[in-house]
């Protein structure tokens, strides 16, 4: 039999097993001020309860309120944050992935919860992640009502972490946006992405870091900054921009450009019998997209079904609403342009397509 005398001499505890409750409590204290900044009048109680509370009586102003929900993470972009030791931007990505899905149907973001899984709780790091999530919630107009930080020693390395979140929004039933509103002749308006956003990082990391061996602190003239700074650029949060459009003009549908690329995500909101055609020559993708394609010899179609290629959100509006929509977005400081139109399906072979060559 193995000699277990030594093992019995040291009393076992949760802390010796790798879970530090005190560090977790410290992380909660550090994050409280950031969570408080996201508070909406409908939120009851404070951080630390078993459940977040949201006063649903606020929905009485709706005749038929529909709740919209979504959940997501930020994928392997967390590896870039870990390598760079930067933890207060990845939360913007998380909020964008969740709340910009919710706003696609025209829903107003209400509240969000997060889940942070770490190998070891470093209170300042966890608080930094939550700070980013809270800042993102402010940009999306929603409250951060709670979350969970889980310590998984033995499963994750001490510096490893992952984040996920879930959100809820609300929309009046007769204002629900989607495929049934789209008509032939509608205008496809593209909204500029801030960069790679939070999709395709397995390909990006494979090409730039693993195959090319580029260091994150390498300054690249084409990018005008270091590779790490480019890769960690937070995902743009479009929620309030989209809601502003619904208030100022008629909108038929939105499409959040995430995994699968522009054409595939746009096709998700185009009804049978119609086709959305997007002209590549209407914009020039940022240099980082060319860097990935050129460095990895990635074919254009592969790039387009993996990365957003410079377009993070699409709005489909009636032709007569085009000018008002563009003015609204410009007034909000968001670069947007007419990228295409909706045609009869018989003119093309699938629900959405990119035509022409990129400008520039």
Short mmCIF file of C-alpha atoms in Angstrom, two decimals:
data_model
loop_
_atom_site.label_atom_id
_atom_site.label_comp_id
_atom_site.label_asym_id
_atom_site.label_seq_id
_atom_site.Cartn_x
_atom_site.Cartn_y
_atom_site.Cartn_z
CA UNK A 1 0.00 0.00 0.00
CA UNK A 2 1.23 3.56 -0.68
CA UNK A 3 2.50 5.56 2.27
CA UNK A 4 -0.13 8.22 2.97
CA UNK A 5 1.25 9.38 6.33
CA UNK A 6 2.62 12.61 4.92
CA UNK A 7 -0.64 13.38 3.18
CA UNK A 8 -2.55 12.96 6.46
CA UNK A 9 -0.19 15.31 8.28
CA UNK A 10 -1.43 18.31 6.24
CA UNK A 11 -5.14 18.92 6.68
CA UNK A 12 -6.97 19.20 3.39
CA UNK A 13 -9.01 22.29 2.61
CA UNK A 14 -10.73 23.92 -0.35
CA UNK A 15 -7.78 26.33 -0.55
CA UNK A 16 -5.15 23.58 -0.64
CA UNK A 17 -7.23 21.97 -3.39
CA UNK A 18 -6.79 25.13 -5.40
CA UNK A 19 -9.95 27.16 -4.74
CA UNK A 20 -9.45 30.44 -2.86
CA UNK A 21 -12.80 31.72 -1.57
CA UNK A 22 -11.20 34.81 -0.06
CA UNK A 23 -9.73 35.78 -3.43
CA UNK A 24 -13.17 35.37 -4.96
CA UNK A 25 -14.69 37.65 -2.34
CA UNK A 26 -11.98 40.22 -3.03
CA UNK A 27 -12.78 40.08 -6.76
CA UNK A 28 -16.47 40.76 -6.01
CA UNK A 29 -15.58 43.81 -3.94
CA UNK A 30 -13.37 45.18 -6.73
CA UNK A 31 -16.04 44.76 -9.40
CA UNK A 32 -18.94 46.32 -7.50
CA UNK A 33 -18.28 49.90 -8.59
CA UNK A 34 -18.23 48.89 -12.25
CA UNK A 35 -21.43 46.88 -12.03
CA UNK A 36 -23.13 49.84 -10.34
CA UNK A 37 -22.46 51.97 -13.42
CA UNK A 38 -24.76 49.69 -15.47
CA UNK A 39 -27.73 50.07 -13.16
CA UNK A 40 -31.13 50.77 -14.73
CA UNK A 41 -34.14 51.95 -12.70
CA UNK A 42 -35.79 48.53 -13.10
CA UNK A 43 -32.95 46.73 -11.27
CA UNK A 44 -33.60 45.74 -7.67
CA UNK A 45 -31.01 44.88 -5.06
CA UNK A 46 -27.26 44.86 -5.50
CA UNK A 47 -24.43 42.55 -6.45
CA UNK A 48 -23.99 39.46 -4.29
CA UNK A 49 -27.48 37.97 -4.20
CA UNK A 50 -28.30 34.53 -5.52
CA UNK A 51 -30.23 36.01 -8.44
CA UNK A 52 -30.40 39.34 -10.21
CA UNK A 53 -33.78 41.05 -9.97
CA UNK A 54 -35.42 43.12 -12.70
CA UNK A 55 -38.79 44.80 -12.16
CA UNK A 56 -40.96 43.37 -14.95
CA UNK A 57 -43.72 45.89 -14.25
CA UNK A 58 -41.72 48.17 -16.53
CA UNK A 59 -43.04 46.04 -19.38
CA UNK A 60 -46.63 47.14 -18.73
CA UNK A 61 -46.14 49.98 -21.19
CA UNK A 62 -46.00 47.34 -23.94
CA UNK A 63 -49.24 46.02 -25.40
CA UNK A 64 -47.68 42.65 -26.23
CA UNK A 65 -44.06 42.50 -25.03
CA UNK A 66 -41.87 39.82 -26.56
CA UNK A 67 -38.76 38.85 -24.62
CA UNK A 68 -35.66 38.19 -26.70
CA UNK A 69 -32.73 36.25 -25.24
CA UNK A 70 -29.27 35.27 -26.41
CA UNK A 71 -26.12 33.69 -25.03
CA UNK A 72 -22.57 33.67 -26.37
CA UNK A 73 -18.88 33.90 -25.62
CA UNK A 74 -15.90 35.50 -27.33
CA UNK A 75 -14.11 32.38 -28.55
CA UNK A 76 -10.34 32.08 -28.71
CA UNK A 77 -9.86 35.85 -28.62
CA UNK A 78 -9.45 35.30 -24.88
CA UNK A 79 -6.05 33.77 -25.69
CA UNK A 80 -4.88 37.13 -27.06
CA UNK A 81 -6.04 38.89 -23.90
CA UNK A 82 -4.26 36.30 -21.75
CA UNK A 83 -1.01 36.57 -23.70
CA UNK A 84 -1.04 40.35 -23.54
CA UNK A 85 -2.14 40.53 -19.93
CA UNK A 86 -4.98 42.89 -20.89
CA UNK A 87 -8.29 42.00 -19.28
CA UNK A 88 -10.50 45.11 -19.44
CA UNK A 89 -11.48 45.02 -23.12
CA UNK A 90 -12.63 41.44 -23.67
CA UNK A 91 -15.89 42.28 -21.88
CA UNK A 92 -16.85 44.69 -24.67
CA UNK A 93 -16.61 41.72 -27.04
CA UNK A 94 -18.87 39.63 -24.82
CA UNK A 95 -21.59 42.28 -24.60
CA UNK A 96 -21.44 42.87 -28.36
CA UNK A 97 -21.79 39.17 -29.15
CA UNK A 98 -24.87 38.87 -26.94
CA UNK A 99 -26.68 42.20 -27.18
CA UNK A 100 -26.11 42.81 -30.87
CA UNK A 101 -27.79 39.47 -31.53
CA UNK A 102 -30.74 40.59 -29.42
CA UNK A 103 -31.16 43.96 -31.14
CA UNK A 104 -31.40 42.27 -34.57
CA UNK A 105 -35.10 41.62 -33.97
CA UNK A 106 -35.60 45.23 -32.86
CA UNK A 107 -35.45 44.44 -29.14
CA UNK A 108 -34.19 46.89 -26.55
CA UNK A 109 -31.45 45.28 -24.39
CA UNK A 110 -32.59 45.08 -20.76
CA UNK A 111 -30.13 43.09 -18.69
CA UNK A 112 -27.24 40.66 -18.85
CA UNK A 113 -25.46 38.11 -16.68
CA UNK A 114 -21.93 36.80 -17.12
CA UNK A 115 -19.96 33.65 -16.37
CA UNK A 116 -16.19 33.86 -15.88
CA UNK A 117 -14.21 30.62 -15.54
CA UNK A 118 -10.58 30.82 -14.38
CA UNK A 119 -7.81 28.46 -13.41
CA UNK A 120 -6.95 30.66 -10.44
CA UNK A 121 -8.75 33.73 -9.13
CA UNK A 122 -6.55 36.79 -9.43
CA UNK A 123 -8.95 39.41 -8.04
CA UNK A 124 -7.62 42.32 -10.09
CA UNK A 125 -7.83 40.30 -13.31
CA UNK A 126 -11.38 39.17 -12.66
CA UNK A 127 -12.39 42.72 -11.74
CA UNK A 128 -10.77 43.93 -14.97
CA UNK A 129 -12.85 41.50 -17.01
CA UNK A 130 -16.03 42.60 -15.25
CA UNK A 131 -15.05 46.25 -15.74
CA UNK A 132 -15.00 45.62 -19.49
CA UNK A 133 -18.34 43.83 -19.38
CA UNK A 134 -19.86 46.70 -17.39
CA UNK A 135 -18.50 49.28 -19.84
CA UNK A 136 -19.97 47.25 -22.67
CA UNK A 137 -23.35 47.11 -20.95
CA UNK A 138 -23.35 50.90 -20.67
CA UNK A 139 -22.66 51.14 -24.41
CA UNK A 140 -25.53 48.70 -25.08
CA UNK A 141 -27.92 50.44 -22.68
CA UNK A 142 -28.47 47.36 -20.51
CA UNK A 143 -27.88 46.46 -16.87
CA UNK A 144 -25.41 43.88 -15.59
CA UNK A 145 -27.54 42.22 -12.91
CA UNK A 146 -25.27 39.41 -11.81
CA UNK A 147 -22.81 36.72 -12.75
CA UNK A 148 -20.62 33.87 -11.60
CA UNK A 149 -16.87 33.49 -11.22
CA UNK A 150 -15.79 29.85 -11.13
CA UNK A 151 -12.31 28.67 -10.17
CA UNK A 152 -11.28 25.40 -11.85
CA UNK A 153 -7.83 24.39 -10.62
CA UNK A 154 -6.43 21.34 -12.37
CA UNK A 155 -8.65 21.87 -15.40
CA UNK A 156 -7.32 25.30 -16.40
CA UNK A 157 -3.85 26.76 -15.99
CA UNK A 158 -3.41 29.55 -13.44
CA UNK A 159 -3.57 32.23 -16.15
CA UNK A 160 -6.27 30.60 -18.28
CA UNK A 161 -9.81 31.93 -18.40
CA UNK A 162 -12.97 31.98 -20.48
CA UNK A 163 -16.05 34.20 -20.47
CA UNK A 164 -19.65 33.74 -21.51
CA UNK A 165 -22.81 35.72 -21.04
CA UNK A 166 -26.57 35.71 -21.48
CA UNK A 167 -28.85 38.65 -22.11
CA UNK A 168 -32.52 39.58 -22.34
CA UNK A 169 -34.28 42.28 -24.31
CA UNK A 170 -37.84 43.26 -25.15
CA UNK A 171 -39.70 44.32 -28.29
CA UNK A 172 -43.32 45.18 -29.00
CA UNK A 173 -44.82 42.32 -31.00
CA UNK A 174 -46.02 44.51 -33.87
CA UNK A 175 -42.53 46.07 -34.15
CA UNK A 176 -40.68 42.78 -34.41
CA UNK A 177 -38.15 42.96 -37.24
CA UNK A 178 -37.30 40.09 -39.55
CA UNK A 179 -37.59 38.41 -42.94
CA UNK A 180 -41.35 38.90 -43.30
CA UNK A 181 -40.86 42.68 -43.56
CA UNK A 182 -38.26 42.65 -46.35
CA UNK A 183 -39.39 43.68 -49.83
CA UNK A 184 -37.87 43.77 -53.28
CA UNK A 185 -35.99 47.05 -53.80
CA UNK A 186 -35.01 47.45 -50.12
CA UNK A 187 -31.61 48.99 -49.47
CA UNK A 188 -28.80 47.06 -47.77
CA UNK A 189 -26.87 49.42 -45.48
CA UNK A 190 -23.51 48.28 -44.09
CA UNK A 191 -22.15 49.51 -40.75
CA UNK A 192 -18.38 49.50 -40.35
CA UNK A 193 -16.69 47.00 -38.07
CA UNK A 194 -14.05 48.14 -35.59
CA UNK A 195 -11.77 45.31 -36.69
CA UNK A 196 -11.89 41.53 -36.56
CA UNK A 197 -14.49 41.65 -33.78
CA UNK A 198 -14.69 38.24 -32.03
CA UNK A 199 -14.94 35.71 -34.81
CA UNK A 200 -12.40 33.70 -36.76
CA UNK A 201 -9.64 33.91 -34.16
CA UNK A 202 -8.77 30.25 -34.50
CA UNK A 203 -7.84 30.98 -38.12
CA UNK A 204 -6.18 34.31 -37.27
CA UNK A 205 -4.08 32.82 -34.47
CA UNK A 206 -3.12 29.83 -36.63
CA UNK A 207 -2.00 32.02 -39.54
CA UNK A 208 -0.33 34.94 -37.79
CA UNK A 209 0.95 33.51 -34.52
CA UNK A 210 1.52 29.81 -35.14
CA UNK A 211 2.47 29.63 -38.82
CA UNK A 212 4.05 33.06 -39.41
CA UNK A 213 5.44 33.24 -35.88
CA UNK A 214 4.63 36.94 -35.47
CA UNK A 215 4.96 38.30 -31.94
CA UNK A 216 2.08 40.25 -30.46
CA UNK A 217 4.38 43.19 -29.70
CA UNK A 218 5.49 43.42 -33.35
CA UNK A 219 4.70 46.87 -34.77
CA UNK A 220 3.24 46.55 -38.26
CA UNK A 221 3.27 49.68 -40.41
CA UNK A 222 0.20 48.55 -42.38
CA UNK A 223 -1.78 48.40 -39.14
CA UNK A 224 -0.26 51.51 -37.59
CA UNK A 225 0.15 49.70 -34.26
CA UNK A 226 1.30 46.41 -32.79
CA UNK A 227 -0.26 43.15 -33.88
CA UNK A 228 -1.55 42.54 -30.35
CA UNK A 229 -3.26 45.92 -30.19
CA UNK A 230 -4.99 45.19 -33.50
CA UNK A 231 -6.11 41.71 -32.49
CA UNK A 232 -7.44 42.93 -29.15
CA UNK A 233 -9.47 45.82 -30.62
CA UNK A 234 -12.90 45.48 -28.97
CA UNK A 235 -15.95 44.50 -30.98
CA UNK A 236 -18.15 47.45 -31.84
CA UNK A 237 -21.46 47.46 -29.98
CA UNK A 238 -24.27 48.51 -32.33
CA UNK A 239 -27.29 48.10 -30.06
CA UNK A 240 -28.10 51.77 -29.47
CA UNK A 241 -27.27 52.67 -33.08
CA UNK A 242 -29.76 50.09 -34.33
CA UNK A 243 -32.43 51.25 -31.89
CA UNK A 244 -31.85 54.85 -33.02
CA UNK A 245 -32.57 53.74 -36.58
CA UNK A 246 -35.85 52.12 -35.56
CA UNK A 247 -36.91 55.38 -33.92
CA UNK A 248 -36.00 57.71 -36.79
CA UNK A 249 -37.07 55.71 -39.83
CA UNK A 250 -38.59 52.45 -41.01
CA UNK A 251 -36.32 49.40 -40.69
CA UNK A 252 -37.20 45.99 -42.04
CA UNK A 253 -34.38 43.85 -40.64
CA UNK A 254 -30.89 43.79 -39.15
CA UNK A 255 -28.18 41.18 -39.55
CA UNK A 256 -25.30 40.84 -37.06
CA UNK A 257 -22.20 39.76 -39.00
CA UNK A 258 -20.46 37.15 -36.86
CA UNK A 259 -19.26 33.59 -37.49
CA UNK A 260 -19.99 32.58 -41.06
CA UNK A 261 -19.28 36.00 -42.51
CA UNK A 262 -21.38 38.63 -44.20
CA UNK A 263 -23.17 36.60 -46.87
CA UNK A 264 -24.17 33.73 -44.60
CA UNK A 265 -25.49 35.98 -41.82
CA UNK A 266 -27.34 38.23 -44.24
CA UNK A 267 -28.98 35.18 -45.82
CA UNK A 268 -30.45 34.31 -42.40
CA UNK A 269 -32.83 37.28 -42.59
CA UNK A 270 -33.68 37.20 -46.31
CA UNK A 271 -37.03 35.47 -47.01
CA UNK A 272 -37.69 32.88 -49.66
CA UNK A 273 -38.19 34.41 -53.08
CA UNK A 274 -35.84 37.35 -52.47
CA UNK A 275 -32.09 37.83 -52.66
CA UNK A 276 -29.71 40.36 -51.08
CA UNK A 277 -26.85 41.45 -53.32
CA UNK A 278 -23.89 43.24 -51.70
CA UNK A 279 -21.32 45.06 -53.83
CA UNK A 280 -17.77 44.56 -52.53
CA UNK A 281 -16.62 47.70 -54.34
CA UNK A 282 -18.64 49.85 -51.92
CA UNK A 283 -15.97 49.59 -49.22
CA UNK A 284 -12.32 48.76 -48.51
CA UNK A 285 -11.66 46.18 -45.77
CA UNK A 286 -9.18 47.25 -43.09
CA UNK A 287 -5.55 46.15 -43.60
CA UNK A 288 -5.78 43.38 -41.00
CA UNK A 289 -8.00 41.33 -43.31
CA UNK A 290 -5.45 41.51 -46.12
CA UNK A 291 -2.72 40.64 -43.60
CA UNK A 292 -4.48 37.41 -42.64
CA UNK A 293 -5.24 36.47 -46.24
CA UNK A 294 -1.81 37.31 -47.62
CA UNK A 295 0.21 35.82 -44.77
CA UNK A 296 -1.72 32.57 -44.69
CA UNK A 297 -2.45 32.40 -48.42
CA UNK A 298 -6.09 32.13 -47.44
CA UNK A 299 -8.48 32.20 -50.39
CA UNK A 300 -10.93 35.08 -50.50
CA UNK A 301 -14.03 32.91 -50.14
CA UNK A 302 -12.51 31.29 -47.05
CA UNK A 303 -11.78 34.71 -45.57
CA UNK A 304 -15.32 35.87 -46.31
CA UNK A 305 -16.99 32.92 -44.63
CA UNK A 306 -14.75 33.25 -41.56
CA UNK A 307 -14.24 37.01 -40.98
CA UNK A 308 -16.54 40.02 -41.17
CA UNK A 309 -14.32 41.74 -43.81
CA UNK A 310 -15.06 45.17 -42.33
CA UNK A 311 -18.86 45.01 -41.93
CA UNK A 312 -20.19 44.31 -38.44
CA UNK A 313 -23.90 44.97 -38.82
CA UNK A 314 -26.35 45.25 -41.72
CA UNK A 315 -29.61 47.20 -41.79
CA UNK A 316 -32.21 46.52 -44.48
CA UNK A 317 -34.50 49.50 -45.00
CA UNK A 318 -37.04 50.63 -47.58
CA UNK A 319 -35.42 52.57 -50.42
CA UNK A 320 -37.14 55.78 -49.31
CA UNK A 321 -35.63 55.45 -45.81
CA UNK A 322 -32.04 55.22 -47.06
CA UNK A 323 -31.02 58.87 -46.66
CA UNK A 324 -32.53 59.21 -43.18
CA UNK A 325 -30.86 55.99 -42.07
CA UNK A 326 -27.44 57.08 -43.29
CA UNK A 327 -27.83 60.51 -41.69
CA UNK A 328 -28.88 58.97 -38.37
CA UNK A 329 -25.83 56.72 -38.28
CA UNK A 330 -23.49 59.51 -39.36
CA UNK A 331 -24.84 61.75 -36.60
CA UNK A 332 -23.96 58.98 -34.15
CA UNK A 333 -20.39 58.84 -35.47
CA UNK A 334 -20.80 55.49 -37.18
CA UNK A 335 -19.41 54.95 -40.68
CA UNK A 336 -22.17 53.43 -42.84
CA UNK A 337 -22.89 53.20 -46.54
CA UNK A 338 -25.22 51.71 -49.15
CA UNK A 339 -23.75 48.29 -49.86
CA UNK A 340 -26.43 46.67 -51.97
CA UNK A 341 -30.06 45.97 -52.63
CA UNK A 342 -32.72 43.29 -52.33
CA UNK A 343 -33.78 41.69 -55.61
CA UNK A 344 -36.00 38.87 -56.79
CA UNK A 345 -34.47 35.49 -56.07
CA UNK A 346 -34.59 34.53 -59.73
CA UNK A 347 -31.84 37.06 -60.49
CA UNK A 348 -29.34 35.08 -58.39
CA UNK A 349 -28.94 31.58 -57.01
CA UNK A 350 -28.92 31.94 -53.22
CA UNK A 351 -30.28 34.07 -50.37
CA UNK A 352 -27.37 36.55 -50.30
CA UNK A 353 -24.27 37.11 -52.38
CA UNK A 354 -21.21 39.35 -52.62
CA UNK A 355 -20.42 40.67 -56.09
CA UNK A 356 -17.54 42.65 -57.59
CA UNK A 357 -14.10 43.33 -56.14
CA UNK A 358 -13.23 45.26 -52.99
CA UNK A 359 -12.47 48.95 -53.38
CA UNK A 360 -8.97 50.23 -52.76
#
